[in-house]
Coordinates of C-alpha atoms in Angstrom, one line a residue:
X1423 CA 135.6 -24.8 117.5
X1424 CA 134.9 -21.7 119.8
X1425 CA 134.0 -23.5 122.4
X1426 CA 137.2 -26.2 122.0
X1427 CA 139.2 -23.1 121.8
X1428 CA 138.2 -21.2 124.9
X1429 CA 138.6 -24.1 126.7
X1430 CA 142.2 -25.1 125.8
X1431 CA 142.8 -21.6 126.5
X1432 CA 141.4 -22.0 129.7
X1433 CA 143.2 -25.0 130.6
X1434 CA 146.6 -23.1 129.4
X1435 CA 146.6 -20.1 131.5
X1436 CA 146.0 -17.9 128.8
X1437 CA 143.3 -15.2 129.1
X1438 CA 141.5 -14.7 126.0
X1439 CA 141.9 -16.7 122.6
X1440 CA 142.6 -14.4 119.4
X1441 CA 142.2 -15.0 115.4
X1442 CA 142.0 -13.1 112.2
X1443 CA 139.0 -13.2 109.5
X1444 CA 140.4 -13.0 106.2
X1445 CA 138.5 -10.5 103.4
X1446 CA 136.6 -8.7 105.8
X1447 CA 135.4 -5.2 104.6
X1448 CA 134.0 -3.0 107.3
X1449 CA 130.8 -2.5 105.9
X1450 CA 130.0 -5.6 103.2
X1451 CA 127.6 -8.1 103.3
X1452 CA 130.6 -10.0 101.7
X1453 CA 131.4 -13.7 102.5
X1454 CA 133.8 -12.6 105.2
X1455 CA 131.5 -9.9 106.2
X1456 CA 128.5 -12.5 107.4
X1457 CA 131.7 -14.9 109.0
X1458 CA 132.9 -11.6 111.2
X1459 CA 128.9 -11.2 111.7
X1460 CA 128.6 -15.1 112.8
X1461 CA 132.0 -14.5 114.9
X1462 CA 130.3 -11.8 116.7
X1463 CA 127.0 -13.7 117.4
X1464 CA 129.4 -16.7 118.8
X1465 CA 130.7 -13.7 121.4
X1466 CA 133.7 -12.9 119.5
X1467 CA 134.8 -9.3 119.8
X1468 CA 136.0 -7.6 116.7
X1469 CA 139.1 -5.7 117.9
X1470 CA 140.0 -3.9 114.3
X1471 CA 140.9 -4.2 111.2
X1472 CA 144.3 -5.0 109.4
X1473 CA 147.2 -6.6 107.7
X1474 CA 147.0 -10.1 108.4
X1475 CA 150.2 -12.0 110.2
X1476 CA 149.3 -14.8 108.3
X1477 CA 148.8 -13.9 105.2
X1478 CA 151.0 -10.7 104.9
X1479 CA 148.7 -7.6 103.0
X1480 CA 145.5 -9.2 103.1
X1481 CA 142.4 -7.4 104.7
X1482 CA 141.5 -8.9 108.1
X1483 CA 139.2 -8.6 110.9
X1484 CA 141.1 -9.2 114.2
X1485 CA 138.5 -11.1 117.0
X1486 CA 139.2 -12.1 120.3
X1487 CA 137.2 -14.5 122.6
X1488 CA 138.1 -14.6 126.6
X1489 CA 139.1 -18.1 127.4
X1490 CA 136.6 -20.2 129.4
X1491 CA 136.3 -23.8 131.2
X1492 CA 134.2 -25.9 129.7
X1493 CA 134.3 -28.9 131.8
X1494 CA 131.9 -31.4 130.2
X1495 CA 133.2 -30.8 126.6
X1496 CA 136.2 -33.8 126.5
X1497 CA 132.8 -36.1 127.2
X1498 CA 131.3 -34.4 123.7
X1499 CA 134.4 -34.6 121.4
X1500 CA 135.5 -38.3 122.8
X1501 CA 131.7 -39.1 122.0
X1502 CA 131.6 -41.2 125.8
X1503 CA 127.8 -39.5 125.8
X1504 CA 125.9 -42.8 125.5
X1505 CA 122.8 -42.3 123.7
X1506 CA 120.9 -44.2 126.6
X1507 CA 121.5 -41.3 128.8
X1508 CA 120.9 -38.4 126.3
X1509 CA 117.6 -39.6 125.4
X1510 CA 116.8 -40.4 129.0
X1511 CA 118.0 -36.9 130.3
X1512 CA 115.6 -35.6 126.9
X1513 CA 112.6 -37.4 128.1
X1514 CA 113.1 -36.1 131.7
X1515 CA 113.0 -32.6 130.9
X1516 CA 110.1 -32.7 128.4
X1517 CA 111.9 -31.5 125.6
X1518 CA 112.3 -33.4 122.2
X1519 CA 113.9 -30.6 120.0
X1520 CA 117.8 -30.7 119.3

């Protein structure tokens, strides 16, 4: 989804994508503690904490993501990879992991 939404951003003008993380303490290992902890790892950057806009008084963590082009990712989502090619462009470069 990051990567879907930096690039629509991208492709809008718009400079950085933003979203809030419900439930997210500063300092718990909570469930929305390890999401704002995944976020992060994605290269989100937690820009404070807060009331959330949509969800008026709950707890958020406010993220923000600068918007990027990602030019092959409409082949990815419209699956038009074929599989031929994949495993041929695998093979080439020696590597059989995912």
């Amino acid at each position: 989804m990051t990567l879907w939404a930096t690039d629509f951003a991208a492709r809008l003008g718009v400079p950085c994508v933003r979203a809030e993380i419900p439930g997210c303490p500063q300092d718990a290992s909570d469930p929305g503690g390890r999401l704002l902890r995944h976020a992060e790892n994605l290269g989100w950057e937690n820009r404070g904490y807060g009331a959330g806009w949509c969800n008026q008084g709950q707890r958020v963590a406010r993220v923000e993501i600068p918007a990027e082009p990602r030019p092959g990712l409409g082949h990815l989502i419209r699956c038009t990879v074929l599989l031929d090619q994949a495993a041929t462009v695998s093979a080439a470069t020696g590597d059989g992991a995912c």
